[in-house]
Amino acid sequence: MASKASRRGKSRSNQGNDPFWERKPDKAKELSETRRVAQIAWKRVNPWRIFVVLLLLVGPMLGLAGLVFPAQETPETPVADFAPSGKTQATMYVENWLKDGSPLEEGRILSWDGVTDEKAQTGSGSSKRSVPLVVHSFTLADKAGDVWEATLTVRKSDGSPVSEPMLEKDPTPELKPSETPDWSGTLGLTNIQSTDPAGVVVEKWAQAYMGSSSQQLTVLVADPDGKHAYRAADIGEVQSATVEKAAYLNRGHVNQKESTSNWAVARVGIEVLPWNAKKDSQPVQLDYDVLLKDPDSGSAKVVAWGAVGTGAELKAYRNAVTGTAADALRNGDEKDGDDTEDTTGEDTTGDGTTGTAGGTDTGATTEGTQEGAQQ
């Protein structure tokens, strides 16, 4: 026991002769030794060897990735040339040809359709040379309404024609209007017969608008603003006016149970015989969207009209004329005055009207109804 105690009591300087299992580790010395070994190893490493090893490892991987995901070339964006060589000369040549020398009766150019580049050769042997050409394409029409395709070849250098135009008939089918889609933001379609109040007022509006009396049209619209007037189109005599489709708008007094309101839009087809029509001429068809106020009542009125497709966005009394032009129209003078359309009217009542003048619908909510959104 004495020998063990004396051994434990030895100073640290005398522990060098002790067995290794009884020695305490010198952490500072071990860390210093590790750093020294690492420094020696780093000095012995050749940096180029590391680069070569990385290249051998990464190179094949990059090559494989290129095979699996090949780089896509960005296609060149084509640039339209609206003034190609010889366009003006070719157009003038075809116009003169149509006036004198064309087989088409009263032929005319409908459109210039583009060009293609071609090459030709002149001479022979050692004198042979290439001549750049440009072929211009045109669409023509004749008196009978037939459509033709014409091409004219000109020199690219100066635009001079190298031949007469080539002509062939275009087998374009007769174009007819397709079925137009319904309006958005409506409560659903409804039927309006010619004997219904709305059907009757639509026919009267068509006769007044196609006719020559602006006074009659102004009275029929019944604009609450006495300073407004409405100009008749003065096109011809109406043969028929048909409501092709109609829908209640989600505006004004809305009955949710019956999906109705006091505002509706209708698409009207008008057959009119123009004033200057020749004898035995057929009526022409014109189509409009119209805005109807109180369509189900005996006081139904057409209060706005516009192009097909715009019906749901029409504002009441948008077609009004103001200023001196309105004064002239109310007095029956169709030509005097400045033709100024009223563009300041705002739908301030939330039901399609343009103001709060007396006699207009205030759009107040009642039981079983709701106030529609403004346009």
Coordinates of C-alpha atoms in Angstrom, one line a residue:
M1 CA 0.0 0.0 0.0
A2 CA 2.9 2.3 0.8
S3 CA 4.4 1.8 -2.6
K4 CA 1.1 2.7 -4.4
A5 CA 0.6 5.8 -2.3
S6 CA 4.2 6.9 -2.9
R7 CA 3.7 6.3 -6.6
R8 CA 0.5 8.5 -6.7
G9 CA 2.3 11.2 -4.8
K10 CA 5.0 11.6 -7.4
S11 CA 5.4 14.9 -9.1
R12 CA 4.4 15.3 -12.8
S13 CA 8.0 15.6 -13.8
N14 CA 8.7 12.2 -12.6
Q15 CA 5.9 10.5 -14.5
G16 CA 8.0 9.8 -17.5
N17 CA 9.0 6.4 -16.1
D18 CA 5.5 5.4 -15.2
P19 CA 3.6 2.8 -17.2
F20 CA 1.7 4.4 -20.1
W21 CA -1.7 3.4 -18.7
E22 CA -1.0 5.6 -15.7
R23 CA 0.1 8.6 -17.7
K24 CA -2.4 11.5 -18.1
P25 CA -2.8 12.7 -21.7
D26 CA -1.3 16.0 -22.8
K27 CA -4.0 17.4 -25.1
A28 CA -2.0 20.5 -26.1
K29 CA 0.9 18.4 -27.2
E30 CA -1.4 16.0 -29.2
L31 CA -3.1 18.9 -31.0
S32 CA 0.2 20.4 -31.9
E33 CA 1.4 17.1 -33.2
T34 CA -1.7 16.7 -35.4
R35 CA -1.3 20.2 -36.9
R36 CA 2.4 19.4 -37.7
V37 CA 1.5 16.2 -39.5
A38 CA -1.2 18.0 -41.5
Q39 CA 1.1 20.8 -42.6
I40 CA 3.7 18.2 -43.7
A41 CA 1.1 16.3 -45.7
W42 CA -0.3 19.5 -47.4
K43 CA 3.2 20.5 -48.4
R44 CA 3.8 17.1 -50.0
V45 CA 0.5 17.2 -52.0
N46 CA 0.8 18.5 -55.6
P47 CA -2.1 20.9 -56.4
W48 CA -2.1 19.7 -60.0
R49 CA -2.9 16.1 -58.9
I50 CA -6.0 17.4 -57.1
F51 CA -7.1 19.2 -60.3
V52 CA -6.5 16.1 -62.4
V53 CA -8.5 13.9 -60.0
L54 CA -11.4 16.4 -60.0
L55 CA -11.3 16.6 -63.7
L56 CA -11.5 12.8 -64.1
L57 CA -14.4 12.7 -61.7
V58 CA -16.5 15.7 -62.9
G59 CA -15.7 15.6 -66.6
P60 CA -17.6 12.4 -67.4
M61 CA -20.6 13.6 -65.3
L62 CA -20.8 16.8 -67.3
G63 CA -20.6 14.9 -70.6
L64 CA -23.4 12.6 -69.5
A65 CA -25.5 15.5 -68.5
G66 CA -25.0 17.0 -71.9
L67 CA -26.3 13.9 -73.6
V68 CA -29.3 13.6 -71.3
F69 CA -30.2 17.3 -71.4
P70 CA -28.9 18.7 -74.7
A71 CA -28.7 22.5 -75.0
Q72 CA -31.6 24.0 -76.9
E73 CA -30.8 26.6 -79.5
T74 CA -32.9 29.7 -79.3
P75 CA -34.8 30.1 -82.6
E76 CA -34.4 33.4 -84.4
T77 CA -37.4 35.6 -84.2
P78 CA -38.7 36.3 -87.7
V79 CA -38.8 40.0 -88.6
A80 CA -41.6 41.1 -90.8
D81 CA -40.6 43.3 -93.7
F82 CA -43.5 45.7 -94.4
A83 CA -41.6 47.5 -97.1
P84 CA -39.8 44.9 -99.3
S85 CA -38.0 45.8 -102.4
G86 CA -40.3 46.8 -105.3
K87 CA -43.6 46.9 -103.2
T88 CA -44.6 50.4 -104.4
Q89 CA -43.7 49.7 -108.0
A90 CA -45.5 46.3 -108.0
T91 CA -48.6 47.8 -106.5
M92 CA -48.7 50.7 -109.0
Y93 CA -48.1 48.3 -111.9
V94 CA -51.0 46.0 -110.8
E95 CA -53.3 49.0 -110.3
N96 CA -52.6 50.2 -113.8
W97 CA -53.0 46.7 -115.2
L98 CA -56.4 46.4 -113.6
K99 CA -57.5 49.7 -115.3
D100 CA -56.2 48.7 -118.7
G101 CA -55.3 45.2 -119.8
S102 CA -56.8 43.1 -117.0
P103 CA -59.5 40.5 -117.8
L104 CA -61.3 41.4 -114.6
E105 CA -64.3 43.8 -114.9
E106 CA -63.8 46.7 -112.5
G107 CA -61.0 44.8 -110.8
R108 CA -59.5 46.3 -107.6
I109 CA -56.8 45.4 -105.1
L110 CA -58.1 44.1 -101.8
S111 CA -54.8 43.5 -100.1
W112 CA -51.0 43.1 -100.6
D113 CA -50.2 39.7 -99.1
G114 CA -46.4 39.5 -99.0
V115 CA -43.4 38.5 -101.0
T116 CA -41.1 35.5 -101.7
D117 CA -37.5 35.7 -102.8
E118 CA -36.5 33.9 -106.0
K119 CA -33.4 33.7 -108.2
A120 CA -33.0 33.6 -111.9
Q121 CA -30.0 33.5 -114.3
T122 CA -29.3 35.5 -117.5
G123 CA -26.7 34.9 -120.1
S124 CA -24.8 31.8 -120.9
G125 CA -21.3 30.4 -120.5
S126 CA -18.9 32.9 -119.0
S127 CA -21.4 35.7 -119.1
K128 CA -24.0 33.8 -117.0
R129 CA -25.0 35.7 -113.8
S130 CA -27.6 35.4 -111.1
V131 CA -30.5 37.8 -110.9
P132 CA -32.3 38.2 -107.5
L133 CA -36.1 38.4 -107.9
V134 CA -39.0 39.2 -105.6
V135 CA -42.5 37.8 -106.2
H136 CA -45.3 40.0 -104.8
S137 CA -48.7 38.5 -104.0
F138 CA -52.0 40.4 -104.2
T139 CA -55.7 39.6 -103.5
L140 CA -58.1 41.1 -106.1
A141 CA -61.8 41.3 -106.5
D142 CA -64.0 42.0 -109.5
K143 CA -67.4 43.6 -110.1
A144 CA -69.2 40.2 -109.6
G145 CA -67.6 39.9 -106.1
D146 CA -65.3 37.0 -107.1
V147 CA -61.9 36.9 -105.4
W148 CA -58.7 36.4 -107.3
E149 CA -55.0 35.8 -106.5
A150 CA -52.4 37.7 -108.5
T151 CA -48.6 37.6 -108.4
L152 CA -46.1 39.9 -110.0
T153 CA -42.3 39.2 -110.2
V154 CA -40.0 42.2 -110.1
R155 CA -36.2 42.7 -109.9
K156 CA -34.9 43.0 -106.4
S157 CA -32.4 45.6 -107.5
D158 CA -34.8 48.3 -108.9
G159 CA -38.3 46.9 -108.5
S160 CA -39.0 46.7 -112.3
P161 CA -41.4 44.0 -113.4
V162 CA -40.0 41.1 -115.4
S163 CA -43.4 39.8 -116.6
E164 CA -47.1 40.5 -116.6
P165 CA -49.1 39.4 -113.5
M166 CA -50.2 35.8 -113.0
L167 CA -53.9 35.5 -112.2
E168 CA -55.9 32.6 -110.7
K169 CA -59.3 32.4 -109.0
D170 CA -59.3 32.1 -105.2
P171 CA -61.7 29.3 -104.1
T172 CA -62.6 31.3 -101.0
P173 CA -66.0 30.1 -99.6
E174 CA -68.8 32.6 -99.1
L175 CA -68.4 34.3 -95.8
K176 CA -71.4 34.3 -93.5
P177 CA -71.8 35.6 -89.9
S178 CA -71.5 32.8 -87.4
E179 CA -73.6 32.4 -84.3
T180 CA -72.7 35.2 -81.8
P181 CA -72.2 34.2 -78.2
D182 CA -74.4 35.3 -75.3
W183 CA -73.6 38.3 -73.1
S184 CA -71.8 37.9 -69.8
G185 CA -73.2 39.1 -66.5
T186 CA -76.8 38.5 -67.2
L187 CA -79.6 36.6 -65.4
G188 CA -80.2 34.3 -68.3
L189 CA -81.9 34.5 -71.7
T190 CA -85.5 35.4 -72.2
N191 CA -87.9 35.4 -75.2
I192 CA -89.3 38.6 -76.6
Q193 CA -92.0 38.2 -79.1
S194 CA -93.0 40.9 -81.7
T195 CA -96.3 41.4 -79.9
D196 CA -94.7 41.9 -76.4
P197 CA -94.2 45.5 -75.2
A198 CA -90.4 45.2 -75.7
G199 CA -90.9 43.7 -79.2
V200 CA -93.2 46.5 -80.3
V201 CA -90.9 49.3 -79.0
V202 CA -87.8 47.7 -80.6
E203 CA -89.6 47.8 -84.0
K204 CA -90.6 51.4 -83.5
W205 CA -87.0 52.3 -82.5
A206 CA -85.6 50.6 -85.6
Q207 CA -88.0 52.5 -87.9
A208 CA -87.1 55.8 -86.2
Y209 CA -83.4 55.2 -86.1
M210 CA -83.1 54.0 -89.7
G211 CA -85.4 56.8 -90.8
S212 CA -84.8 60.5 -91.3
S213 CA -86.6 62.1 -88.4
S214 CA -84.4 62.8 -85.4
Q215 CA -87.3 64.4 -83.7
Q216 CA -89.2 61.1 -83.8
L217 CA -86.2 59.2 -82.4
T218 CA -85.7 61.7 -79.6
V219 CA -89.3 61.5 -78.5
L220 CA -89.2 57.7 -78.6
V221 CA -86.1 57.4 -76.4
A222 CA -87.8 59.7 -73.8
D223 CA -84.5 61.0 -72.3
P224 CA -85.3 62.7 -69.0
D225 CA -82.6 65.3 -69.8
G226 CA -84.4 67.9 -72.0
K227 CA -81.0 69.1 -73.4
H228 CA -80.4 65.8 -75.1
A229 CA -81.4 64.9 -78.6
Y230 CA -80.8 61.8 -80.8
R231 CA -79.8 61.7 -84.4
A232 CA -81.5 59.4 -86.8
A233 CA -79.1 57.4 -89.1
D234 CA -81.2 58.2 -92.2
I235 CA -80.4 54.9 -93.9
G236 CA -83.6 53.7 -95.5
E237 CA -87.0 52.1 -95.0
V238 CA -87.2 49.3 -92.5
Q239 CA -88.7 46.0 -93.8
S240 CA -88.4 44.1 -90.5
A241 CA -86.9 44.3 -87.1
T242 CA -86.5 41.1 -85.1
V243 CA -85.3 40.4 -81.6
E244 CA -83.0 37.5 -82.1
K245 CA -82.1 37.0 -78.5
A246 CA -82.6 38.9 -75.2
A247 CA -81.5 38.6 -71.5
Y248 CA -82.3 40.3 -68.2
L249 CA -79.4 42.2 -66.7
N250 CA -78.2 41.9 -63.1
R251 CA -79.0 45.5 -62.6
G252 CA -81.7 47.7 -61.0
H253 CA -84.7 45.9 -59.5
V254 CA -83.7 42.2 -59.6
N255 CA -86.1 39.4 -58.8
Q256 CA -83.8 36.6 -57.8
K257 CA -86.6 34.0 -57.6
E258 CA -87.7 34.7 -61.2
S259 CA -84.3 35.8 -62.5
T260 CA -85.8 39.0 -64.0
S261 CA -85.1 42.7 -63.6
N262 CA -86.2 46.1 -65.0
W263 CA -83.2 46.2 -67.4
A264 CA -82.6 43.9 -70.4
V265 CA -80.4 43.7 -73.4
A266 CA -81.5 42.5 -76.8
R267 CA -79.9 41.7 -80.1
V268 CA -81.9 43.1 -83.0
G269 CA -81.6 42.2 -86.6
I270 CA -82.9 44.9 -89.0
E271 CA -83.6 44.5 -92.7
V272 CA -83.6 47.9 -94.3
L273 CA -84.0 49.0 -97.9
P274 CA -81.6 51.9 -98.4
W275 CA -82.9 55.2 -99.8
N276 CA -80.6 55.0 -102.8
A277 CA -81.3 51.3 -103.6
K278 CA -81.8 50.4 -107.2
K279 CA -85.1 49.0 -108.4
D280 CA -85.6 45.3 -107.5
S281 CA -82.8 45.6 -104.9
Q282 CA -82.9 43.3 -101.8
P283 CA -82.9 44.7 -98.2
V284 CA -79.6 44.7 -96.4
Q285 CA -79.2 43.2 -92.8
L286 CA -77.9 45.3 -89.9
D287 CA -77.4 44.0 -86.4
Y288 CA -77.4 46.0 -83.1
D289 CA -77.4 45.4 -79.4
V290 CA -79.9 47.6 -77.6
L291 CA -80.5 48.4 -73.9
L292 CA -84.2 48.1 -72.8
K293 CA -85.6 49.8 -69.8
D294 CA -88.7 48.3 -68.1
P295 CA -88.9 45.6 -70.8
D296 CA -92.0 43.8 -69.3
S297 CA -94.1 47.0 -68.8
G298 CA -96.2 49.0 -71.1
S299 CA -93.6 51.8 -70.9
A300 CA -90.7 49.7 -72.3
K301 CA -88.1 51.9 -74.1
V302 CA -84.9 51.5 -76.0
V303 CA -82.5 53.9 -74.2
A304 CA -79.1 52.9 -75.8
W305 CA -77.7 50.9 -78.7
G306 CA -74.3 49.8 -79.9
A307 CA -72.3 47.1 -81.7
V308 CA -73.1 43.4 -81.3
G309 CA -71.5 42.1 -78.1
T310 CA -71.6 45.4 -76.2
G311 CA -75.1 45.1 -74.9
A312 CA -74.3 44.2 -71.3
E313 CA -72.0 47.2 -71.0
L314 CA -74.3 49.8 -72.6
K315 CA -75.2 52.8 -70.4
A316 CA -78.6 54.5 -70.8
Y317 CA -78.7 57.5 -73.0
R318 CA -75.1 57.1 -74.2
N319 CA -76.1 58.0 -77.8
A320 CA -77.3 61.4 -76.8
V321 CA -76.2 64.5 -78.8
T322 CA -75.7 67.8 -76.8
G323 CA -75.0 71.4 -77.5
T324 CA -76.0 73.3 -80.6
A325 CA -76.4 70.0 -82.5
A326 CA -79.1 68.9 -80.1
D327 CA -80.9 72.2 -80.5
A328 CA -80.8 71.8 -84.2
L329 CA -82.2 68.3 -84.1
R330 CA -85.0 69.2 -81.7
N331 CA -85.9 72.1 -84.1
G332 CA -86.0 69.7 -87.0
D333 CA -82.9 71.0 -88.7
E334 CA -80.8 67.8 -89.4
K335 CA -77.7 69.6 -90.8
D336 CA -77.1 72.7 -88.5
G337 CA -75.1 72.7 -85.3
D338 CA -72.0 70.9 -84.0
D339 CA -72.4 67.1 -83.8
T340 CA -71.3 66.5 -80.2
E341 CA -72.1 63.3 -78.5
D342 CA -72.8 63.3 -74.7
T343 CA -69.9 61.5 -73.1
T344 CA -70.2 63.1 -69.6
G345 CA -73.2 61.1 -68.5
E346 CA -72.5 58.8 -65.5
D347 CA -74.6 56.0 -64.2
T348 CA -75.2 57.6 -60.9
T349 CA -78.3 55.7 -59.9
G350 CA -76.9 52.2 -60.2
D351 CA -79.6 51.0 -62.7
G352 CA -78.2 52.1 -66.1
T353 CA -79.5 55.7 -66.2
T354 CA -77.1 58.7 -66.6
G355 CA -78.4 61.0 -63.8
T356 CA -81.0 61.7 -61.2
A357 CA -83.3 63.8 -63.4
G358 CA -87.0 63.7 -62.5
G359 CA -88.8 60.6 -63.8
T360 CA -85.8 58.3 -63.8
D361 CA -85.8 55.0 -61.9
T362 CA -84.0 55.4 -58.6
G363 CA -83.2 51.7 -58.4
A364 CA -84.3 51.5 -54.7
T365 CA -84.3 48.0 -53.2
T366 CA -87.7 46.5 -52.4
E367 CA -88.8 43.3 -50.9
G368 CA -87.8 40.3 -53.0
T369 CA -85.4 42.5 -55.1
Q370 CA -81.9 43.7 -54.9
E371 CA -80.1 46.6 -56.4
G372 CA -77.9 45.6 -59.3
A373 CA -74.3 46.6 -59.7
Q374 CA -73.3 49.6 -61.7
Q375 CA -71.8 49.3 -65.0

